[in-house]
Coordinates of C-alpha atoms in Angstrom, one line a residue:
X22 CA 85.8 95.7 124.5
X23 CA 88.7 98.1 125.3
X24 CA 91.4 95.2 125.4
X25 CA 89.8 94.0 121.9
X26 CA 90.1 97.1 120.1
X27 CA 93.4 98.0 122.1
X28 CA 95.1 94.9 122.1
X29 CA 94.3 95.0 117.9
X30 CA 94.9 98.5 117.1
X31 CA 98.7 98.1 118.9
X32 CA 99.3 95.3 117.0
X33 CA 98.8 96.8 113.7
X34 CA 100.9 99.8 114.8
X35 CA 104.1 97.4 115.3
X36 CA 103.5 96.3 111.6
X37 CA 101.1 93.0 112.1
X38 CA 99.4 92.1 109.3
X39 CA 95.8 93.1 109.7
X40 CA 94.1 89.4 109.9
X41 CA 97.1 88.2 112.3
X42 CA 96.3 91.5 114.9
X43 CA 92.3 90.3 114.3
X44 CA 93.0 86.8 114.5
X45 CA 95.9 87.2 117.8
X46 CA 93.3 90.4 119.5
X47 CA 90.6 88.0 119.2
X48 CA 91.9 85.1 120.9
X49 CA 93.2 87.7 123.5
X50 CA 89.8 88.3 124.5
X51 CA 88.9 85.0 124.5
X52 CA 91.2 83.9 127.4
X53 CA 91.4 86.7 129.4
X54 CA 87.6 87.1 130.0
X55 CA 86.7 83.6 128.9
X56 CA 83.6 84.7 127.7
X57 CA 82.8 81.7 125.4
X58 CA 84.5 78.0 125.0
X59 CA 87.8 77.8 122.6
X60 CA 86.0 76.3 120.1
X61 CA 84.5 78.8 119.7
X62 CA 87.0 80.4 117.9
X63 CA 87.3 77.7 115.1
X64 CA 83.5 77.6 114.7
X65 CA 83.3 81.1 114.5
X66 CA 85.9 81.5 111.8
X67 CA 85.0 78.6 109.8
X68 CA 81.4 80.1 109.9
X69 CA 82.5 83.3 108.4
X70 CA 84.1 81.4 105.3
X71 CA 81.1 78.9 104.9
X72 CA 78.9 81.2 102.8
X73 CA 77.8 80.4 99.2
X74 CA 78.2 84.0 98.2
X75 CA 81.4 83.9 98.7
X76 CA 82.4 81.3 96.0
X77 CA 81.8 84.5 93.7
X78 CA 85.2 86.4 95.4
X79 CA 87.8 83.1 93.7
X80 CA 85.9 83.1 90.3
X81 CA 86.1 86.8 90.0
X82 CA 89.3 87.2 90.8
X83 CA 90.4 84.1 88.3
X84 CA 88.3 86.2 85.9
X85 CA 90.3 89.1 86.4
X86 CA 93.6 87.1 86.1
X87 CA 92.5 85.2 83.3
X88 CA 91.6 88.6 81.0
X89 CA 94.9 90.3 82.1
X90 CA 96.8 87.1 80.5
X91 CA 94.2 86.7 77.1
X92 CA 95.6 90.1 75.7
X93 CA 91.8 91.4 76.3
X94 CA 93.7 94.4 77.9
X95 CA 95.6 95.6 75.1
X96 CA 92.4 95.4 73.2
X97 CA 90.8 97.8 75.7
X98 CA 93.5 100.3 75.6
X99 CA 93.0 100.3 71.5
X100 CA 89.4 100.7 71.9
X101 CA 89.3 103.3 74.4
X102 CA 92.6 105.1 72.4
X103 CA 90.3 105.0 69.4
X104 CA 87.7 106.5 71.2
X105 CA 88.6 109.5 73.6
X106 CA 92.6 109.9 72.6
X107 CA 92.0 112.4 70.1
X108 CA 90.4 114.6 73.2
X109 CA 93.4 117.2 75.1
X110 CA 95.1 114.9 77.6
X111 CA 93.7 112.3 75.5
X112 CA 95.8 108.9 77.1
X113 CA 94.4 110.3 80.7
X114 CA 90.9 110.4 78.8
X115 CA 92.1 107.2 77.4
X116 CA 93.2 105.6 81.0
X117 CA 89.5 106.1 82.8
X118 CA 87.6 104.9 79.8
X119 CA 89.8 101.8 79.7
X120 CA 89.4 101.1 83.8
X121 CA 85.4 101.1 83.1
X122 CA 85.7 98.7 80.2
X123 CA 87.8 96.6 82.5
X124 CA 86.2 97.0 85.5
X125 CA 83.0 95.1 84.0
X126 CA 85.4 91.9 84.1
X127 CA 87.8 91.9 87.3
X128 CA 85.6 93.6 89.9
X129 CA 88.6 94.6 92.7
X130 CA 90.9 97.7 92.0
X131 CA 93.8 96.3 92.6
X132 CA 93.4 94.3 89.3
X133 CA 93.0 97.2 87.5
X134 CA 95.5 98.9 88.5
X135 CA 98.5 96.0 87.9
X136 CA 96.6 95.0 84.4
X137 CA 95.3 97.7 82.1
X138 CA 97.0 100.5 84.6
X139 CA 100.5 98.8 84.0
X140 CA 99.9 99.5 80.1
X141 CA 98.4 102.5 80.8
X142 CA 101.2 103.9 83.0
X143 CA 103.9 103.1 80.4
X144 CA 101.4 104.7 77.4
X145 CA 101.6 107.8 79.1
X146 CA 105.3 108.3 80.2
X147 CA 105.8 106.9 76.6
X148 CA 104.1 110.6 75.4
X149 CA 105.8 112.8 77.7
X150 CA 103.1 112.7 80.6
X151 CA 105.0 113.3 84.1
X152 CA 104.8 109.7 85.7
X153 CA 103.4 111.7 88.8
X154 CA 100.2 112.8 86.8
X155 CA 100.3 108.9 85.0
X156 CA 100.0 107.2 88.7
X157 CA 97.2 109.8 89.9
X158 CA 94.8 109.2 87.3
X159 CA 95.4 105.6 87.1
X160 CA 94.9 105.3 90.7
X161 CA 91.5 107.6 91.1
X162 CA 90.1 105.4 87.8
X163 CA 91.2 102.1 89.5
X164 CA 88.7 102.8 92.1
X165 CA 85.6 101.8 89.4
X166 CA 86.5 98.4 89.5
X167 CA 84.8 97.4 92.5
X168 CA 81.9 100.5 91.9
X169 CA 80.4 99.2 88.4
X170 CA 79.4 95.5 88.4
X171 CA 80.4 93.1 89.3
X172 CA 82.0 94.1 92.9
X173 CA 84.2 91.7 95.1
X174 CA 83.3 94.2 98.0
X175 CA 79.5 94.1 97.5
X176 CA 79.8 90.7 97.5
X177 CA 81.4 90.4 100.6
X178 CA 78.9 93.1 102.3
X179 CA 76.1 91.5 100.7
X180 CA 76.7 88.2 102.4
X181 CA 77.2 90.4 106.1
X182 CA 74.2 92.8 105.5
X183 CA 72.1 90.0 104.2
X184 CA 71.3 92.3 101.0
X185 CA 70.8 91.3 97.6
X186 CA 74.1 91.3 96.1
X187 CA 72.1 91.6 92.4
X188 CA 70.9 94.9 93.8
X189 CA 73.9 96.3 94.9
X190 CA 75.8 95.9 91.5
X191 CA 72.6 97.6 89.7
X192 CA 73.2 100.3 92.3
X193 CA 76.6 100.6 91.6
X194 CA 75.9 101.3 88.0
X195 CA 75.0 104.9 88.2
X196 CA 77.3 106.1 90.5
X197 CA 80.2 104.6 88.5
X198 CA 78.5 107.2 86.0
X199 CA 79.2 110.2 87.8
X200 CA 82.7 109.1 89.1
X201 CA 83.7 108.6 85.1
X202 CA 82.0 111.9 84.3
X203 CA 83.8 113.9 87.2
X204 CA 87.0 112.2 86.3
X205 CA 87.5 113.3 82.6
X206 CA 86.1 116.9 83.6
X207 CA 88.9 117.0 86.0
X208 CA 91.1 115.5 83.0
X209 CA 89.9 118.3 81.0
X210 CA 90.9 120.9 84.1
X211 CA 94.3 119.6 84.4
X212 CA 94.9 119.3 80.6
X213 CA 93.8 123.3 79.8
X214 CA 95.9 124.3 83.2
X215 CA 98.9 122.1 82.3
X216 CA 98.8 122.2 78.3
X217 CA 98.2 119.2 77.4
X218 CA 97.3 118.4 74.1
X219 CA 95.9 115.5 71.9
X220 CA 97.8 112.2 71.6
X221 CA 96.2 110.8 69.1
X222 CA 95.2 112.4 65.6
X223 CA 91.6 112.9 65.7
X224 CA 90.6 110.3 62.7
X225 CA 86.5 110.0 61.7
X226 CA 87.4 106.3 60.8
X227 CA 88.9 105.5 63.9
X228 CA 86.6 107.2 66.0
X229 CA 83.4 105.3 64.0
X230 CA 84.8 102.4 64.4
X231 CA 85.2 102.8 68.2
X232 CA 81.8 104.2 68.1
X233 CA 80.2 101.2 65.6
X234 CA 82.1 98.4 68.3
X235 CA 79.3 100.3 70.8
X236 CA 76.9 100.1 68.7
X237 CA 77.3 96.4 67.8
X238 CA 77.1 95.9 71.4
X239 CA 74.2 97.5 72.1
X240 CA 72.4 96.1 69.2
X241 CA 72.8 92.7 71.0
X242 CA 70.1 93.1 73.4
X243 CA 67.9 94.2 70.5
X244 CA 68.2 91.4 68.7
X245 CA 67.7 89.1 71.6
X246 CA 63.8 91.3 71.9
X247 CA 63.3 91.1 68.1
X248 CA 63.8 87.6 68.0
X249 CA 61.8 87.0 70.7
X250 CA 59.1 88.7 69.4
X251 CA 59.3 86.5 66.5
X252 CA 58.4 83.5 68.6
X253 CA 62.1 82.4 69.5
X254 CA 62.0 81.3 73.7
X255 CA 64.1 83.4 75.3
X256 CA 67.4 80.7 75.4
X257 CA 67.4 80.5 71.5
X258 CA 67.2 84.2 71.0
X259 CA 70.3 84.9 73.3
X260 CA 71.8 81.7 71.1
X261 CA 71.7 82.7 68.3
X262 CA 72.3 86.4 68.9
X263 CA 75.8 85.3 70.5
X264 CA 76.8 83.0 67.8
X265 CA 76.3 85.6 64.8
X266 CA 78.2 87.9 67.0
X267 CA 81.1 85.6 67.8
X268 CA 80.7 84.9 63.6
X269 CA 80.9 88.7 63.4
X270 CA 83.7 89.3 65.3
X271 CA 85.8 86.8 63.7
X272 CA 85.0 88.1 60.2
X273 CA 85.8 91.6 61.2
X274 CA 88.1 91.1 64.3
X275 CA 87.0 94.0 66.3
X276 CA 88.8 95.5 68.7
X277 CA 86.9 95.2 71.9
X278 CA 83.6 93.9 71.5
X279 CA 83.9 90.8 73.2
X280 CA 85.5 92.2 76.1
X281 CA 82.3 94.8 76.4
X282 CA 80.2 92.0 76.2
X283 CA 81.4 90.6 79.2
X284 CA 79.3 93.1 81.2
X285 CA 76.5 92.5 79.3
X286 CA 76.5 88.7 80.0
X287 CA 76.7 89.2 83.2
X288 CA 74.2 91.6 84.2
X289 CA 72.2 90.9 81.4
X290 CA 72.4 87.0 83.0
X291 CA 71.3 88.1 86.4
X292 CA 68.5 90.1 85.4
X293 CA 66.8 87.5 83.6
X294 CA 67.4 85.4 86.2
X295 CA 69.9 82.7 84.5
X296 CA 72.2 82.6 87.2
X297 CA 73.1 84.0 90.7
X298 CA 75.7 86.7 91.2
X299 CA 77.9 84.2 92.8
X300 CA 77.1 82.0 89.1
X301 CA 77.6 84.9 87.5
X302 CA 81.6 85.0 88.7
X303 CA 81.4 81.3 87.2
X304 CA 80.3 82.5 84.0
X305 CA 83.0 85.0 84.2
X306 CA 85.7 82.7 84.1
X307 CA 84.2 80.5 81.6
X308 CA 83.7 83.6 78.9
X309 CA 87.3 85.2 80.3
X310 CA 88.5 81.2 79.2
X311 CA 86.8 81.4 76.1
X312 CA 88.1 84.6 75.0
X313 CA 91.7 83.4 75.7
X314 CA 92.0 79.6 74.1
X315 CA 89.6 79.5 71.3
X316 CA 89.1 83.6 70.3
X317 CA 92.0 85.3 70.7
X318 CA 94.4 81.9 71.5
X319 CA 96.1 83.9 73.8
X320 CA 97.0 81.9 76.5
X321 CA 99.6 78.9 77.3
X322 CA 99.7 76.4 79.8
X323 CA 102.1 78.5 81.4
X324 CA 100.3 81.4 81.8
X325 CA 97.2 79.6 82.6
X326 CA 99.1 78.0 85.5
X327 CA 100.6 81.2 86.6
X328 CA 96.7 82.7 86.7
X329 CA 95.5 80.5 88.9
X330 CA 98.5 80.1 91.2
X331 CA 98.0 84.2 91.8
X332 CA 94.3 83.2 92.3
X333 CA 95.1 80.9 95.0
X334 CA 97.4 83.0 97.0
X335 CA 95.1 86.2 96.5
X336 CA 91.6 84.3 97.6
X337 CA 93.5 82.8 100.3
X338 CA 94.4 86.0 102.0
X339 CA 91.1 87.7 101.1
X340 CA 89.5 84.5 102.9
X341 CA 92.0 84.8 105.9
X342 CA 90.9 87.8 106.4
X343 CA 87.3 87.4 106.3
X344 CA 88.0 84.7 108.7
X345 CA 89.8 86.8 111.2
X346 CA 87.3 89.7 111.1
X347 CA 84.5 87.2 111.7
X348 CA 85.7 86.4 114.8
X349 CA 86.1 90.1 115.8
X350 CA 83.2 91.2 114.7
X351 CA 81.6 88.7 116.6
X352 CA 83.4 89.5 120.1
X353 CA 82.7 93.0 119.1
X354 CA 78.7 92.2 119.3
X355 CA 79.2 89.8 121.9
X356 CA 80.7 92.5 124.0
X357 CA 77.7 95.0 122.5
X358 CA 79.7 97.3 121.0
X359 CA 77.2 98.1 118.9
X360 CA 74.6 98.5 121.2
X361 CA 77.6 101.3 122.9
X362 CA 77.9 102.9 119.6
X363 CA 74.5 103.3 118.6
X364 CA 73.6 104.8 122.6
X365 CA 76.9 107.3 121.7
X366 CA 75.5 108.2 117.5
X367 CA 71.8 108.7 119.2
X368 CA 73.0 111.4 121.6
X369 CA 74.9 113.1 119.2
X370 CA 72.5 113.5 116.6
X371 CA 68.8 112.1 115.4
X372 CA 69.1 113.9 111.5
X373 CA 70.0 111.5 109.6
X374 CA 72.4 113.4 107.3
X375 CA 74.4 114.3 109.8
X376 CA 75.0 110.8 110.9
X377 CA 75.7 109.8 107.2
X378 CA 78.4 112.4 107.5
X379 CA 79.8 111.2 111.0
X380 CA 79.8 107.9 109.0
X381 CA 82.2 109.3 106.0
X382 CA 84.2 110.6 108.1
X383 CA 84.8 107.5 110.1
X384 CA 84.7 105.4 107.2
X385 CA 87.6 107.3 105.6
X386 CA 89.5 107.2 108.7
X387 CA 89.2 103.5 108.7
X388 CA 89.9 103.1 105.0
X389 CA 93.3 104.1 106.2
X390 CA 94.1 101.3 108.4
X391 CA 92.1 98.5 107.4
X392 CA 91.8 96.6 104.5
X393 CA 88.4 96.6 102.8
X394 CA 87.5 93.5 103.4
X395 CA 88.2 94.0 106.9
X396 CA 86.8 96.7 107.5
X397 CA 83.1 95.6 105.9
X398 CA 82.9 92.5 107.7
X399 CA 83.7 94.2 111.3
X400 CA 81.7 97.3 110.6
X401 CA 78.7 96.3 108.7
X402 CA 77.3 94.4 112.1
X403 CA 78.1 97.8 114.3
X404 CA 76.8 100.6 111.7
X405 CA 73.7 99.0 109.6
X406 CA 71.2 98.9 112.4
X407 CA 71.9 102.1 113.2
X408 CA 71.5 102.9 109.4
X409 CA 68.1 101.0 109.6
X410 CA 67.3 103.1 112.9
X411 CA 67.4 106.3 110.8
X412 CA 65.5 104.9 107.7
X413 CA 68.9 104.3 105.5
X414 CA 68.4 101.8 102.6
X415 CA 71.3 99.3 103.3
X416 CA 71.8 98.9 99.3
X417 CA 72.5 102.9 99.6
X418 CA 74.5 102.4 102.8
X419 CA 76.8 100.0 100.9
X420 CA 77.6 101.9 98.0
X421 CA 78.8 105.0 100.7
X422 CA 80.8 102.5 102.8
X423 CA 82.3 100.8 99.6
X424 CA 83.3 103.9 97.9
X425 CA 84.6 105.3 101.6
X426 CA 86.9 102.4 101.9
X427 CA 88.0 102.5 97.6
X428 CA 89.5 105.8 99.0
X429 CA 91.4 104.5 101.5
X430 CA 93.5 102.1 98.8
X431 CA 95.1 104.9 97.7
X432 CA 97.0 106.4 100.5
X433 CA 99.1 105.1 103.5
X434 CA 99.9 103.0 105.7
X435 CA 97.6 100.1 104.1
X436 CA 96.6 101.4 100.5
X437 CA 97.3 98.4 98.2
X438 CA 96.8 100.2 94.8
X439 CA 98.6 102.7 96.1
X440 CA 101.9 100.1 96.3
X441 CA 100.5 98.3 93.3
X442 CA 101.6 101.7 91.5
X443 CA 104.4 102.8 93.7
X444 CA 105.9 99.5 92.1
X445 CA 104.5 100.0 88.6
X446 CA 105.9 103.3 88.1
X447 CA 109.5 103.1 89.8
X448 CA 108.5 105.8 92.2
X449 CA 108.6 106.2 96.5
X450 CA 105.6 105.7 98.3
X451 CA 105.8 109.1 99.3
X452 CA 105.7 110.9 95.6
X453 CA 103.2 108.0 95.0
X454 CA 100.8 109.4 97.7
X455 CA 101.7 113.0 96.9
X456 CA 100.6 112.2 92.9
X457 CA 97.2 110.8 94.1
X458 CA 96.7 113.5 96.4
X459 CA 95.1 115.9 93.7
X460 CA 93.0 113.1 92.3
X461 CA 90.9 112.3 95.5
X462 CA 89.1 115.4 94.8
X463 CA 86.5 114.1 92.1
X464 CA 86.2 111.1 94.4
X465 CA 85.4 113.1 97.4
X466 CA 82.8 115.0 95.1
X467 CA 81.5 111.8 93.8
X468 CA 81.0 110.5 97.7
X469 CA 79.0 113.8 98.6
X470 CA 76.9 113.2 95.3
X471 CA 76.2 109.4 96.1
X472 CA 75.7 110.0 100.4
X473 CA 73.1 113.2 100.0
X474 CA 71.6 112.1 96.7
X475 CA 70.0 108.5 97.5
X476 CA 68.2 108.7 93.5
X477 CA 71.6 108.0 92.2
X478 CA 72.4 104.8 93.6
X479 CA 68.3 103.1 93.9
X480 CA 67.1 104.3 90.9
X481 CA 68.0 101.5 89.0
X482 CA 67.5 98.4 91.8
X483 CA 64.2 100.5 91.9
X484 CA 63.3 100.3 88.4
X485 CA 64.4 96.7 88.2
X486 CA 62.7 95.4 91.2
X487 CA 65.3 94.4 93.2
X488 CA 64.7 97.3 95.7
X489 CA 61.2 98.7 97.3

């Protein structure tokens, strides 16, 4: 177990990529102490990758491609501008509200913060923000994407905790909540401290028609139960509900609506059991597609081409790395590391809350030198059945890990938003990190919430049925 762990960790200190040190620590293991045939190897990886869950991770990613290039992000920005930019540091107010629009489409940070955050970004050095405070907020409200549904990371730790993946992104719902709400009231801090005023003019119109776009969208839903009550089956009420809004938004050309129904269609899907999560991702791409060639005709071949080239290339290394850590993980159970680890948590402690907190602070460790995908496929099989032992709902365990390892994008050596935006803004990795720094402080807040609070994140898989 020593050589596994030492043999990987050294390899990611000389600069290895993290599924090549998996992947090369692995078969390290595997020849030295022989403790299962070669082919093992191959069967192992090519079991980690054969998972139907997993087909959601390409489609949601596509999805998240495919709205950054059908011009759905500007729309966001106008919405949410329309909405909260009249409020003191209004395009900071502007910049989280537009991430929790968006992050109901692409489900992974890192989309948000190269899509809507590029615009964002720009907006704000535009009205005299200092880029350093532009790159903070961006990066602490890129970390919704993967919280409120739909979640490429729940996905993933759904399919290694064997957990309902439809009850993890009604869990993430909520605590999405109180990360947006701590968010702007830290907004609201920094703007009275630092003087920052409006950046829009506060206008009634624009503000009710932000507020009616909401409304229209939450009517939809409504009219799906009235017409149902009317004696329409449940299919031709959610019909015809979408064709008069689709009728409606082409008449008045709204702003945003039919990029907040995207959320709506997809949980709204789930719950009435239309399609999987995994379906769901599907039905992602096939709205994101309709929204680009026949509503907004934003899209060419070329960019079309370009959106699923980057799909390719991302899902492949996602994929390589699930592959990798499959392995791992297995030698790591093989080798009954968790069995070690557990012995070690039990003689430390038998309170549960103190184990969740030995388990943030691991997990926040980790976040800064694996990737997140890595890091839930090797750790899920060590730390959930020590969860289990102390009575830990593993839908609750996975929102704390999740939101653990969303941390650890944003600082060094491996945070990938936190690059994303070194590159956006033009600045060093080290003003990048030092810019973040003050925004990991409503996160933090947010993770003791969500860890010592288990209401927040099973109230709604409760109410639903998805949890007991």
């Amino acid at each position: 177990m020593l050589l596994l762990i030492g043999s990987f960790l050294v390899l990611m200190l000389v600069g290895t990529p993290v599924a090549v040190s998996m992947a090369t620590a692995s078969l390290l293991y595997l020849v030295i102490y022989g403790v299962a045939p070669d082919i093992i190897t191959a069967q192992r990886m090519i079991a980690g990758v054969e998972s139907f869950p997993l087909l959601a991770v390409p489609f949601f990613i596509l999805a998240g491609n495919l709205m950054n290039i059908a011009g759905v992000t500007g729309r966001i920005y106008s919405f949410a501008l329309a909405l909260v930019g009249w409020m003191k540091g209004g395009l900071a107010q502007v910049n989280i509200i537009g991430s929790v629009i968006f992050s109901g489409m692409s489900g992974t940070a890192l989309a948000d913060a190269a899509g809507i955050g590029t615009i964002e970004i720009k907006a704000m050095k535009d009205h005299g923000y200092p880029v350093e405070a532009a790159v903070g907020v961006t990066a602490a409200s890129a970390t919704l994407g993967p919280i409120f549904p739909p979640s490429l990371p729940f996905v993933i730790y759904g399919m290694m905790a064997n957990v309902s993946i439809g009850a993890l992104f009604m869990a993430g719902i909520l605590p999405g909540v109180v990360m947006t709400a701590l968010m702007m009231i830290t907004v609201a801090i920094f703007a009275h401290r630092r003087g920052w005023g409006s950046d829009t003019p506060f206008e009634l119109k624009q503000l009710a028609a932000a507020s009616g776009e909401v409304l229209v969208v939450s009517c939809f839903p409504l009219a799906v139960y009235l017409l149902m009550q009317t004696g329409f089956s449940i299919n031709a009420a959610v019909g015809l509900s979408l064709l008069v809004l689709i009728a409606a938004d082409w008449y008045f050309d709204f702003s945003a609506v039919m990029a907040l129904m995207t959320p709506v269609i997809l949980i709204g899907g789930m719950t009435m059991g239309w399609f999987t999560p995994t379906e769901a991702a599907m039905a992602a791409v096939i709205w994101s597609l309709f929204l680009g060639l026949v509503r907004y005709r934003s899209m060419t071949f070329r960019t079309l081409a370009k959106a699923s080239f980057d799909t390719i290339e991302t899902t492949a290394s996602v994929l390589f790395i699930v592959t990798a850590a499959s392995i791992f993980a297995w030698l790591l159970t093989v080798s009954q590391a968790a069995q070690a680890f557990s012995t070690f948590v039990f003689a430390l402690t038998d309170n549960k809350w103190v184990f969740l907190i030995l388990v943030n602070i691991l997990m926040l460790v980790v976040g800064c030198f694996l990737d997140t995908i890595a890091a839930i496929t090797i750790l899920v099989p060590i730390l959930l059945p020590v969860a289990a032992v102390y009575g830990i709902d593993p839908v609750h365990f996975g929102l704390i890990m999740t939101l653990n390892l969303m941390v650890g994008l944003l600082h060094p050596p491996l945070g990938m938003v936190l690059f994303v935006l070194s590159r956006v803004a033009g600045l060093s990795v080290e003003r990048t990190t030092m810019a973040i720094l003050p925004w990991l402080v409503p996160l933090l807040v947010a993770l003791i919430l969500i860890t010592f609070l288990p209401a927040i994140t099973l109230w709604l898989p409760i109410q639903m049925g998805l949890v007991r």
